Each structure stands twice: as structure tokens, then as C-alpha cells.
Amino acid sequence: LHGGQMLARVVARHLSPGDGRGLAFYDFGDPHTVRGHIARLRAALDAVPLDAAARQRLVDEACDAYERHTRLFAEVQAAPV
């Protein structure tokens, strides 16, 4: 949810066919409801019973995903339009 609008602009500029198709993933509806989505997501994640090792694997996976997305969007932005 965080950063989705920025990512949507990158996708629209470099990958969208120009009619907005392909951007629904980044549409969270009314911007005022995003805080509610974030709160519910955090509460659901907090409710998952994880031991310390599982929690660390989850954090490691999230960090890896962030790094992969960072590299992907850098490649997309560098590609000719």
C-alpha cells in the first residue's frame, strides 16, 4: 500500500498501453480508506502466530522482495519508452 501510487506512475509511464489498463493493482479506491486498509493488514499480520525464526524469515523475505522490486523498477525506468 505504501508507495503504490508512485509505482503506478512508473508502470503507467513505461508499461501501460495508454488507456489505464494494467494499473488496477495499484488502485485502492478512495485515498481516505487506505489508512483503514493499512490498519487491517497490520492487525491481521500481528495476529499470525509466528515464532522468532518464522518472524525473521518473513522479514527477510519482505526485504528481498523490496530489493527485487527496486531493481525491477530501475530496469523499467531505464528502458526506452
Tab-separated table of C-alpha atoms in Angstrom:
chain	number	residue	atom	x	y	z
A	1	LEU	CA	0.000	0.000	0.000
A	2	HIS	CA	2.844	2.362	0.761
A	3	GLY	CA	4.346	3.739	-2.400
A	4	GLY	CA	1.716	2.222	-4.653
A	5	GLN	CA	0.800	5.497	-6.298
A	6	MET	CA	4.443	6.196	-7.129
A	7	LEU	CA	4.795	2.711	-8.596
A	8	ALA	CA	1.591	3.218	-10.575
A	9	ARG	CA	3.109	6.299	-12.225
A	10	VAL	CA	6.220	4.327	-13.208
A	11	VAL	CA	4.129	1.487	-14.624
A	12	ALA	CA	1.832	3.910	-16.457
A	13	ARG	CA	4.745	5.783	-17.980
A	14	HIS	CA	6.708	2.737	-19.098
A	15	LEU	CA	4.391	-0.255	-19.395
A	16	SER	CA	0.756	0.803	-19.722
A	17	PRO	CA	-0.828	0.750	-23.174
A	18	GLY	CA	-2.067	4.299	-22.534
A	19	ASP	CA	-5.662	3.530	-21.641
A	20	GLY	CA	-5.025	2.768	-17.972
A	21	ARG	CA	-5.260	-0.990	-18.379
A	22	GLY	CA	-2.807	-2.839	-16.205
A	23	LEU	CA	-2.962	-0.330	-13.354
A	24	ALA	CA	-5.828	-1.833	-11.322
A	25	PHE	CA	-3.309	-3.484	-8.980
A	26	TYR	CA	-2.381	-0.004	-7.759
A	27	ASP	CA	-5.940	1.299	-7.346
A	28	PHE	CA	-7.002	1.097	-3.711
A	29	GLY	CA	-10.168	3.120	-4.163
A	30	ASP	CA	-10.827	6.202	-2.104
A	31	PRO	CA	-7.481	7.509	-0.766
A	32	HIS	CA	-9.132	8.151	2.591
A	33	THR	CA	-9.746	4.413	3.042
A	34	VAL	CA	-6.094	3.461	2.542
A	35	ARG	CA	-5.360	4.102	6.228
A	36	GLY	CA	-8.097	1.612	7.103
A	37	HIS	CA	-6.621	-0.967	4.733
A	38	ILE	CA	-3.201	-0.482	6.329
A	39	ALA	CA	-4.603	-0.824	9.859
A	40	ARG	CA	-6.476	-4.039	8.984
A	41	LEU	CA	-3.425	-5.504	7.246
A	42	ARG	CA	-1.190	-4.748	10.222
A	43	ALA	CA	-3.735	-6.214	12.658
A	44	ALA	CA	-4.024	-9.386	10.564
A	45	LEU	CA	-0.237	-9.750	10.368
A	46	ASP	CA	0.087	-9.166	14.109
A	47	ALA	CA	-2.461	-11.942	14.730
A	48	VAL	CA	-0.429	-14.575	12.849
A	49	PRO	CA	1.231	-16.855	15.402
A	50	LEU	CA	4.939	-16.821	14.495
A	51	ASP	CA	7.936	-17.907	16.492
A	52	ALA	CA	11.118	-15.834	16.340
A	53	ALA	CA	12.639	-17.879	13.487
A	54	ALA	CA	9.492	-17.678	11.346
A	55	ARG	CA	9.193	-13.963	12.036
A	56	GLN	CA	12.793	-13.452	10.874
A	57	ARG	CA	12.158	-15.475	7.688
A	58	LEU	CA	9.132	-13.275	6.980
A	59	VAL	CA	11.172	-10.100	7.483
A	60	ASP	CA	13.984	-11.475	5.305
A	61	GLU	CA	11.517	-12.343	2.534
A	62	ALA	CA	9.938	-8.884	2.687
A	63	CYS	CA	13.369	-7.245	2.437
A	64	ASP	CA	14.294	-9.475	-0.512
A	65	ALA	CA	11.018	-8.634	-2.274
A	66	TYR	CA	11.635	-4.915	-1.730
A	67	GLU	CA	15.123	-5.180	-3.217
A	68	ARG	CA	13.834	-7.152	-6.217
A	69	HIS	CA	11.096	-4.589	-6.867
A	70	THR	CA	13.619	-1.771	-6.571
A	71	ARG	CA	15.822	-3.414	-9.206
A	72	LEU	CA	12.823	-4.185	-11.435
A	73	PHE	CA	11.582	-0.609	-11.426
A	74	ALA	CA	15.090	0.717	-12.019
A	75	GLU	CA	15.262	-1.505	-15.117
A	76	VAL	CA	11.803	-0.379	-16.250
A	77	GLN	CA	12.710	3.280	-15.867
A	78	ALA	CA	15.955	2.773	-17.780
A	79	ALA	CA	14.200	1.064	-20.692
A	80	PRO	CA	13.388	3.194	-23.733
A	81	VAL	CA	9.781	4.401	-23.860
